CSV table of C-alpha atoms and ligand atoms in Angstrom, one decimal:
chain,number,residue,atom,x,y,z
A,117,UNK,CA,33.5,13.2,-17.0
A,118,UNK,CA,29.8,13.1,-16.4
A,119,UNK,CA,28.9,12.7,-12.8
A,120,UNK,CA,26.6,9.8,-12.4
A,121,UNK,CA,23.7,10.5,-10.1
A,122,UNK,CA,22.7,7.5,-8.1
A,123,UNK,CA,19.0,7.7,-7.4
A,124,UNK,CA,17.7,6.3,-4.1
A,125,UNK,CA,15.1,3.5,-4.4
A,126,UNK,CA,11.5,3.6,-3.4
A,127,UNK,CA,9.4,0.4,-3.2
A,128,UNK,CA,5.9,-0.5,-2.1
A,129,UNK,CA,3.1,-2.9,-2.7
A,130,UNK,CA,-0.6,-3.3,-2.4
A,131,UNK,CA,-2.5,-6.6,-2.1
A,132,UNK,CA,-5.2,-7.4,-4.7
A,133,UNK,CA,-7.6,-8.5,-1.9
A,134,UNK,CA,-10.5,-6.3,-3.1
A,135,UNK,CA,-11.2,-2.9,-4.6
A,136,UNK,CA,-8.7,-0.2,-3.6
A,137,UNK,CA,-10.1,2.2,-1.2
A,138,UNK,CA,-9.6,5.9,-0.6
A,139,UNK,CA,-7.6,4.8,2.5
A,140,UNK,CA,-5.1,3.0,0.2
A,141,UNK,CA,-5.0,6.2,-1.9
A,142,UNK,CA,-4.5,8.7,0.8
A,143,UNK,CA,-2.3,6.5,3.0
A,144,UNK,CA,0.0,5.1,0.3
A,145,UNK,CA,-0.7,5.8,-3.4
A,146,UNK,CA,-0.6,9.6,-3.1
A,147,UNK,CA,3.0,9.3,-2.0
A,148,UNK,CA,3.7,6.8,-4.7
A,149,UNK,CA,2.7,9.4,-7.3
A,150,UNK,CA,4.5,12.3,-5.5
A,151,UNK,CA,7.8,10.4,-5.4
A,152,UNK,CA,7.8,9.0,-8.9
A,153,UNK,CA,9.9,11.8,-10.4
A,154,UNK,CA,12.8,11.9,-8.1
A,155,UNK,CA,13.6,8.3,-7.3
A,156,UNK,CA,14.0,4.9,-8.9
A,157,UNK,CA,10.6,3.4,-8.0
A,158,UNK,CA,9.2,-0.1,-7.8
A,159,UNK,CA,5.5,-0.5,-7.2
A,160,UNK,CA,4.1,-4.1,-7.0
A,161,UNK,CA,0.8,-5.8,-6.8
A,162,UNK,CA,1.6,-8.3,-4.0
A,163,UNK,CA,-0.5,-11.3,-5.2
A,164,UNK,CA,1.4,-13.8,-3.1
A,165,UNK,CA,0.5,-11.9,0.0
A,166,UNK,CA,-3.1,-12.0,-1.0
A,167,UNK,CA,-3.0,-15.8,-0.8
A,168,UNK,CA,-2.9,-15.6,3.0
A,169,UNK,CA,-6.7,-15.3,2.8
A,170,UNK,CA,-8.8,-17.6,0.5
A,171,UNK,CA,-9.1,-16.2,-3.0
A,172,UNK,CA,-11.3,-17.2,-5.9
A,173,UNK,CA,-8.7,-17.8,-8.7
A,174,UNK,CA,-10.7,-16.1,-11.5
A,175,UNK,CA,-11.4,-13.1,-9.2
A,176,UNK,CA,-7.8,-12.9,-8.1
A,177,UNK,CA,-6.6,-12.6,-11.7
A,178,UNK,CA,-9.1,-9.9,-12.3
A,179,UNK,CA,-8.3,-7.9,-9.2
A,180,UNK,CA,-4.6,-8.1,-9.7
A,181,UNK,CA,-4.9,-6.5,-13.2
A,182,UNK,CA,-7.4,-4.0,-11.8
A,183,UNK,CA,-4.8,-2.8,-9.2
A,184,UNK,CA,-2.2,-2.3,-12.0
A,185,UNK,CA,-4.8,-0.4,-13.9
A,186,UNK,CA,-5.5,1.7,-10.8
A,187,UNK,CA,-1.8,2.4,-10.3
A,188,UNK,CA,-1.7,3.9,-13.8
A,189,UNK,CA,-5.1,5.7,-13.3
A,190,UNK,CA,-4.1,7.5,-10.2
A,191,UNK,CA,-1.1,8.9,-12.1
A,192,UNK,CA,1.8,6.5,-12.0
A,193,UNK,CA,3.5,6.7,-15.4
A,194,UNK,CA,4.6,3.2,-16.6
A,195,UNK,CA,7.6,4.8,-18.3
A,196,UNK,CA,8.9,6.2,-15.1
A,197,UNK,CA,8.0,3.5,-12.6
A,198,UNK,CA,8.6,-0.3,-12.5
A,199,UNK,CA,5.0,-1.6,-12.2
A,200,UNK,CA,4.9,-5.3,-11.8
A,201,UNK,CA,3.3,-8.3,-10.2
A,202,UNK,CA,5.2,-9.9,-7.3
A,203,UNK,CA,4.7,-13.5,-8.6
A,204,UNK,CA,6.3,-12.5,-11.9
A,205,UNK,CA,9.7,-12.1,-10.3
A,206,UNK,CA,11.7,-15.1,-9.0
A,207,UNK,CA,13.5,-14.3,-5.8
A,208,UNK,CA,10.8,-13.0,-3.4
A,209,UNK,CA,9.9,-16.4,-2.1
A,210,UNK,CA,13.5,-17.7,-2.2
A,211,UNK,CA,14.7,-14.8,-0.1
A,212,UNK,CA,11.7,-15.3,2.3
A,213,UNK,CA,13.1,-18.7,3.2
A,214,UNK,CA,16.5,-17.4,3.9
A,215,UNK,CA,15.3,-14.4,6.0
A,216,UNK,CA,12.8,-16.8,7.7
A,217,UNK,CA,15.8,-18.7,9.1
A,218,UNK,CA,16.9,-15.4,10.7
A,219,UNK,CA,13.6,-14.3,12.1
A,220,UNK,CA,12.6,-15.1,15.7
A,221,UNK,CA,9.1,-16.5,16.5
A,222,UNK,CA,9.0,-13.9,19.2
A,223,UNK,CA,9.2,-11.2,16.6
A,224,UNK,CA,6.4,-12.6,14.5
A,225,UNK,CA,4.3,-13.0,17.6
A,226,UNK,CA,4.5,-9.3,18.2
A,227,UNK,CA,3.0,-8.3,14.8
A,228,UNK,CA,-0.3,-6.5,15.4
A,229,UNK,CA,-1.6,-7.2,11.9
A,230,UNK,CA,-1.3,-11.0,12.5
A,231,UNK,CA,-2.9,-10.6,16.0
A,232,UNK,CA,-5.8,-8.6,14.5
A,233,UNK,CA,-6.4,-10.8,11.5
A,234,UNK,CA,-6.1,-14.1,13.4
A,235,UNK,CA,-8.4,-13.0,16.2
A,236,UNK,CA,-11.3,-12.3,13.9
A,237,UNK,CA,-14.2,-14.7,14.4
A,238,UNK,CA,-13.8,-17.6,11.9
A,239,UNK,CA,-10.3,-16.5,10.8
A,240,UNK,CA,-8.3,-18.9,8.7
A,241,UNK,CA,-5.1,-18.9,10.6
A,242,UNK,CA,-2.6,-20.4,8.2
A,243,UNK,CA,1.2,-20.4,8.3
A,244,UNK,CA,1.3,-17.8,5.4
A,245,UNK,CA,-0.6,-15.3,7.5
A,246,UNK,CA,2.0,-15.7,10.2
A,247,UNK,CA,5.1,-15.5,7.9
A,248,UNK,CA,3.6,-12.7,5.8
A,249,UNK,CA,6.0,-10.0,7.3
A,250,UNK,CA,9.0,-12.1,6.2
A,251,UNK,CA,7.7,-12.1,2.6
A,252,UNK,CA,7.3,-8.3,2.9
A,253,UNK,CA,10.8,-7.9,4.2
A,254,UNK,CA,12.0,-9.9,1.2
A,255,UNK,CA,10.1,-7.6,-1.2
A,256,UNK,CA,11.9,-4.7,0.3
A,257,UNK,CA,15.4,-6.0,0.8
A,258,UNK,CA,15.6,-7.8,-2.6
A,259,UNK,CA,15.7,-4.3,-4.3
A,260,UNK,CA,17.8,-2.5,-1.6
A,261,UNK,CA,14.9,-0.1,-1.2
A,262,UNK,CA,15.8,3.1,0.8
A,263,UNK,CA,12.3,4.2,1.4
A,264,UNK,CA,8.9,2.5,1.7
A,265,UNK,CA,5.8,4.6,1.4
A,266,UNK,CA,3.0,3.0,3.4
A,267,UNK,CA,0.1,3.7,5.7
A,268,UNK,CA,0.4,3.6,9.5
A,269,UNK,CA,-0.6,0.0,9.8
A,270,UNK,CA,2.5,-1.2,8.0
A,271,UNK,CA,5.0,0.7,10.1
A,272,UNK,CA,5.7,-2.3,12.3
A,273,UNK,CA,6.4,-4.5,9.3
A,274,UNK,CA,8.9,-2.1,8.0
A,275,UNK,CA,10.6,-2.0,11.4
A,276,UNK,CA,10.8,-5.8,11.4
A,277,UNK,CA,12.3,-5.6,7.9
A,278,UNK,CA,15.0,-3.2,9.3
A,279,UNK,CA,15.7,-5.6,12.2
A,280,UNK,CA,16.1,-8.6,9.8
A,281,UNK,CA,18.4,-6.6,7.5
A,282,UNK,CA,20.6,-5.5,10.4
A,283,UNK,CA,20.8,-9.1,11.7
A,284,UNK,CA,21.8,-10.4,8.2
A,285,UNK,CA,24.4,-7.6,7.7
A,286,UNK,CA,25.9,-8.2,11.1
A,287,UNK,CA,26.2,-11.9,10.6
A,288,UNK,CA,27.3,-12.0,6.9
A,289,UNK,CA,28.8,-8.5,6.3
A,290,UNK,CA,27.1,-5.4,4.9
A,291,UNK,CA,24.6,-6.6,2.2
A,292,UNK,CA,21.2,-5.0,2.6
A,293,UNK,CA,20.2,-1.3,2.7
A,294,UNK,CA,18.3,-0.5,5.9
A,295,UNK,CA,14.9,0.9,4.7
A,296,UNK,CA,12.9,3.7,6.2
A,297,UNK,CA,9.1,4.0,6.0
A,298,UNK,CA,7.5,7.1,4.5
A,299,UNK,CA,4.2,7.6,6.3
A,300,UNK,CA,2.0,10.7,5.7
A,301,UNK,CA,1.5,13.1,8.6
A,302,UNK,CA,-2.2,13.3,7.9
A,303,UNK,CA,-4.3,10.4,6.5
A,304,UNK,CA,-2.0,7.5,7.4
A,305,UNK,CA,-5.1,5.7,8.9
A,306,UNK,CA,-8.4,6.5,7.2
A,307,UNK,CA,-11.2,5.0,9.1
A,308,UNK,CA,-14.3,2.9,8.2
A,309,UNK,CA,-17.2,5.2,7.4
A,310,UNK,CA,-19.6,3.0,9.4
A,311,UNK,CA,-17.3,2.3,12.2
A,312,UNK,CA,-14.8,5.2,12.6
A,313,UNK,CA,-12.9,3.3,15.3
A,314,UNK,CA,-11.8,0.7,12.8
A,315,UNK,CA,-9.4,1.1,9.8
A,316,UNK,CA,-11.1,1.3,6.4
A,317,UNK,CA,-10.0,-1.9,4.7
A,318,UNK,CA,-10.6,-3.2,1.3
A,319,UNK,CA,-11.3,-6.7,2.6
A,320,UNK,CA,-12.5,-6.3,6.2
A,321,UNK,CA,-14.8,-3.2,5.9
A,322,UNK,CA,-18.4,-3.7,4.8
A,323,UNK,CA,-19.5,-2.3,1.5
A,324,UNK,CA,-20.9,0.9,3.0
A,325,UNK,CA,-17.8,1.5,5.3
A,326,UNK,CA,-15.3,1.8,2.4
A,327,UNK,CA,-15.1,4.2,-0.5
A,328,UNK,CA,-13.6,2.4,-3.5
A,329,UNK,CA,-11.6,4.3,-6.1
A,330,UNK,CA,-13.8,2.8,-8.8
A,331,UNK,CA,-17.1,3.3,-7.1
A,332,UNK,CA,-19.9,4.9,-9.2
A,333,UNK,CA,-20.5,8.6,-8.3
A,334,UNK,CA,-24.0,7.9,-7.0
A,335,UNK,CA,-22.6,5.2,-4.7
A,336,UNK,CA,-19.9,7.5,-3.3
A,337,UNK,CA,-22.5,10.2,-2.5
A,338,UNK,CA,-24.7,7.7,-0.8
A,339,UNK,CA,-21.9,6.3,1.3
A,340,UNK,CA,-20.7,9.7,2.5
A,341,UNK,CA,-24.2,10.8,3.3
A,342,UNK,CA,-24.7,7.8,5.5
A,343,UNK,CA,-21.3,8.0,7.1
A,344,UNK,CA,-21.5,7.7,10.9
A,345,UNK,CA,-21.0,11.0,12.7
A,346,UNK,CA,-22.4,12.0,16.1
A,347,UNK,CA,-25.3,13.9,17.6
A,348,UNK,CA,-23.4,17.2,17.5
A,349,UNK,CA,-23.4,19.6,14.6
A,350,UNK,CA,-20.1,21.5,14.7
A,351,UNK,CA,-17.5,20.8,12.0
A,352,UNK,CA,-14.5,20.6,14.3
A,353,UNK,CA,-11.5,18.3,14.5
A,354,UNK,CA,-11.3,16.7,17.9
A,355,UNK,CA,-9.4,13.8,19.3
A,356,UNK,CA,-12.5,12.7,21.4
A,357,UNK,CA,-13.6,9.2,20.7
A,358,UNK,CA,-17.1,10.2,19.8
A,359,UNK,CA,-15.8,12.6,17.3
A,360,UNK,CA,-14.0,9.9,15.3
A,361,UNK,CA,-16.5,10.1,12.4
A,362,UNK,CA,-16.3,13.8,11.7
A,363,UNK,CA,-12.6,13.7,12.3
A,364,UNK,CA,-12.2,11.1,9.6
A,365,UNK,CA,-14.3,13.0,7.1
A,366,UNK,CA,-12.3,16.2,7.8
A,367,UNK,CA,-9.1,14.2,7.2
A,368,UNK,CA,-10.4,12.9,3.8
A,369,UNK,CA,-11.6,16.4,2.9
A,370,UNK,CA,-8.2,18.0,3.7
A,371,UNK,CA,-6.2,15.3,1.9
A,372,UNK,CA,-8.2,15.6,-1.3
A,373,UNK,CA,-8.3,19.4,-1.4
A,374,UNK,CA,-4.9,20.2,0.3
A,375,UNK,CA,-6.9,22.7,2.5
A,376,UNK,CA,-5.7,22.7,6.1
A,377,UNK,CA,-8.1,21.4,8.7
A,378,UNK,CA,-8.3,25.0,10.2
A,379,UNK,CA,-9.4,26.4,6.8
A,380,UNK,CA,-12.1,23.8,6.4
A,381,UNK,CA,-13.4,24.4,10.0
A,382,UNK,CA,-13.6,28.1,9.2
A,383,UNK,CA,-15.4,27.5,5.9
A,384,UNK,CA,-18.1,25.5,7.7
A,385,UNK,CA,-18.2,27.6,10.9
A,386,UNK,CA,-21.9,28.2,10.9
A,387,UNK,CA,-23.0,25.2,8.7
A,388,UNK,CA,-24.0,21.7,9.7
A,389,UNK,CA,-23.0,18.1,8.9
A,390,UNK,CA,-25.4,17.8,6.0
A,391,UNK,CA,-23.8,20.7,4.0
A,392,UNK,CA,-20.4,19.5,4.8
A,393,UNK,CA,-21.1,15.9,3.7
A,394,UNK,CA,-22.7,17.1,0.5
A,395,UNK,CA,-19.6,19.1,-0.4
A,396,UNK,CA,-17.3,16.3,0.6
A,397,UNK,CA,-19.2,13.9,-1.7
A,398,UNK,CA,-18.7,16.4,-4.6
A,399,UNK,CA,-15.0,16.6,-3.9
A,400,UNK,CA,-14.6,12.9,-3.7
A,401,UNK,CA,-16.6,12.3,-6.9
A,402,UNK,CA,-14.6,15.0,-8.7
A,403,UNK,CA,-11.3,13.3,-7.6
A,404,UNK,CA,-12.3,9.7,-8.3
A,405,UNK,CA,-14.4,10.0,-11.5
A,406,UNK,CA,-11.4,10.4,-13.8
A,407,UNK,CA,-9.6,7.6,-12.0
A,408,UNK,CA,-12.6,5.3,-12.6
A,409,UNK,CA,-12.9,6.3,-16.2
A,410,UNK,CA,-9.3,5.7,-17.0
A,411,UNK,CA,-9.3,2.4,-15.1
A,412,UNK,CA,-12.4,1.1,-17.0
A,413,UNK,CA,-10.7,2.1,-20.2
A,414,UNK,CA,-7.4,0.4,-19.4
A,415,UNK,CA,-9.2,-2.8,-18.3
A,416,UNK,CA,-10.5,-3.1,-21.9
A,417,UNK,CA,-6.9,-2.9,-23.2
A,418,UNK,CA,-5.3,-6.0,-21.7
A,419,UNK,CA,-2.5,-6.0,-24.3
A,420,UNK,CA,-1.3,-2.7,-23.1
A,421,UNK,CA,-1.5,-3.8,-19.4
A,422,UNK,CA,0.5,-6.9,-20.3
A,423,UNK,CA,3.1,-4.9,-22.0
A,424,UNK,CA,3.5,-2.7,-19.0
A,425,UNK,CA,3.8,-5.7,-16.7
A,426,UNK,CA,6.3,-7.4,-19.0
A,427,UNK,CA,8.7,-4.5,-19.0
A,428,UNK,CA,8.2,-3.9,-15.3
A,429,UNK,CA,8.9,-7.5,-14.4
A,430,UNK,CA,11.9,-7.8,-16.7
A,431,UNK,CA,13.7,-4.9,-15.1
A,432,UNK,CA,12.7,-6.0,-11.6
A,433,UNK,CA,13.9,-9.5,-12.3
A,434,UNK,CA,17.4,-8.3,-13.3
A,435,UNK,CA,17.8,-6.5,-10.0
A,436,UNK,CA,16.3,-9.5,-8.1
A,437,UNK,CA,18.7,-12.0,-9.6
A,438,UNK,CA,21.7,-9.8,-8.8
A,439,UNK,CA,20.7,-9.5,-5.2
A,440,UNK,CA,19.7,-13.1,-4.7
A,441,UNK,CA,23.1,-14.2,-6.2
A,442,UNK,CA,24.9,-12.0,-3.7
A,443,UNK,CA,22.9,-13.4,-0.8
A,444,UNK,CA,23.4,-17.0,-1.9
A,445,UNK,CA,27.2,-16.4,-2.1
A,446,UNK,CA,27.4,-14.6,1.3
A,447,UNK,CA,25.6,-17.3,3.2
A,448,UNK,CA,27.6,-20.2,1.6
A,449,UNK,CA,25.3,-21.8,-0.9
A,450,UNK,CA,27.4,-23.4,-3.7
A,451,UNK,CA,27.0,-21.5,-7.0
A,452,UNK,CA,25.3,-23.6,-9.6
A,453,UNK,CA,27.4,-24.4,-12.7
A,454,UNK,CA,25.7,-22.7,-15.8
B,566,ATP,P1,-6.7,-5.8,3.5
B,566,ATP,O1,-8.1,-5.3,3.8
B,566,ATP,O2,-6.7,-6.9,2.4
B,566,ATP,O3,-5.8,-6.1,4.6
B,566,ATP,P2,-5.9,-3.1,3.1
B,566,ATP,O4,-7.1,-2.3,2.5
B,566,ATP,O5,-5.6,-2.9,4.5
B,566,ATP,O6,-6.0,-4.6,2.7
B,566,ATP,P3,-3.3,-3.2,2.0
B,566,ATP,O7,-3.1,-3.9,0.6
B,566,ATP,O8,-2.9,-4.1,3.1
B,566,ATP,O9,-4.7,-2.6,2.2
B,566,ATP,O10,-2.4,-1.9,2.0
B,566,ATP,C1,-1.9,-1.2,0.9
B,566,ATP,C2,-1.4,0.1,1.4
B,566,ATP,O11,-2.4,1.0,1.8
B,566,ATP,C3,-0.5,0.0,2.7
B,566,ATP,O12,0.6,0.9,2.6
B,566,ATP,C4,-1.4,0.4,3.8
B,566,ATP,O13,-0.7,0.9,4.9
B,566,ATP,C5,-2.2,1.4,3.2
B,566,ATP,N1,-3.6,1.5,3.8
B,566,ATP,C6,-4.5,0.5,3.9
B,566,ATP,N2,-5.6,0.9,4.5
B,566,ATP,C7,-5.4,2.2,4.9
B,566,ATP,C8,-6.2,3.1,5.5
B,566,ATP,N3,-7.4,2.8,6.0
B,566,ATP,N4,-5.7,4.4,5.7
B,566,ATP,C9,-4.4,4.7,5.3
B,566,ATP,N5,-3.6,3.8,4.6
B,566,ATP,C10,-4.1,2.6,4.4
B,567,LTN,N1,2.0,-5.8,3.7
B,567,LTN,C1,1.7,-4.6,2.9
B,567,LTN,C2,1.8,-4.9,1.4
B,567,LTN,C3,3.2,-5.1,1.1
B,567,LTN,C4,4.2,-4.2,1.0
B,567,LTN,C5,5.4,-4.9,0.6
B,567,LTN,C6,4.2,-2.8,1.3
B,567,LTN,C7,3.7,-6.3,0.7
B,567,LTN,N2,5.0,-6.1,0.4
B,567,LTN,C8,6.6,-4.2,0.4
B,567,LTN,C9,5.5,-2.2,1.2
B,567,LTN,C10,6.6,-2.8,0.7
B,567,LTN,C11,0.2,-4.2,3.2
B,567,LTN,O1,-0.1,-3.1,2.9
B,567,LTN,N3,-0.6,-5.0,3.7
């Protein structure tokens, strides 16, 4: 008899809140690509999460498709991965309600992302921003994901997901898999090029602080050239606060070339920031140009993107219904006659 190999499940999502940055790539997407061959993988565009900040409807539609195109452009094979849009699958918001009834306000109050986003001047502090982590927990638990590749800033949300899952399992018997985050050792928090003490973010960073995967090569070169460093000149990785700029650039360099920091330091031993930045710009352009070309091409082929999304959502929906049915039964909702 053939032995059936049960693959573990990987799941992650990215918000269509702007153009994907090199931070999203190094912190999360590089791992999405690396893991695609050995696991059952589900990668979503979390459009419902994006609604926690005001969105222009037309732009949101465009950005959502653009993220799917960028998933494929960085190397995710639609034949091997379930690529889909969160709102295409029924179950995420239903489970959010159920898990919300198990989540303490104290837990939500501890979430640093909520504290950061709601303390920004002029922030639109809505209930969605507050309950955001419960929707994320539903995304993960609905598919019994074993591993969740994310950047450092999402670690706390995955921890909350684990707590919610354990609470449910304890109260209603074993139901959910307890997920674990997969966070890269280097590059889990790429910083803003203009303010290297803040995270590079696709919606919060200014234009010159972030490198978009689909930036034009000339724009990339300009942004790297004007990246904030310090008055020193030595290319050296240091934890000192004033060295945050060069430390960030070294991290990007190392992640795109797979050279160790020590090797890069050696290579630039007697050279200055100018030389280093010029080389880094070439490296980033070489890495991102094919991604941009492929993305631009895919965006002209909406029929193809729609076919990818259709099959991704169909297979995700089957899993979601199954899990939601199980949860409904366990908590005592009467099964609907069909
Ligand atoms: P927003 O600015 O809208 O909050 P974002 O740029 O922070 O968005 P998300 O969609 O929230 O990006 O994150 C997608 C994935 O990319 C998550 O796994 C997140 O941890 C990771 N990520 C985001 N920014 C960075 C960064 N600067 N460095 C490393 N990983 C990052
Ligand atoms: N909150 C995440 C995006 C996200 C996510 C998920 C990540 C929503 N649902 C499920 C992993 C698994 C963020 O990066 N801001």
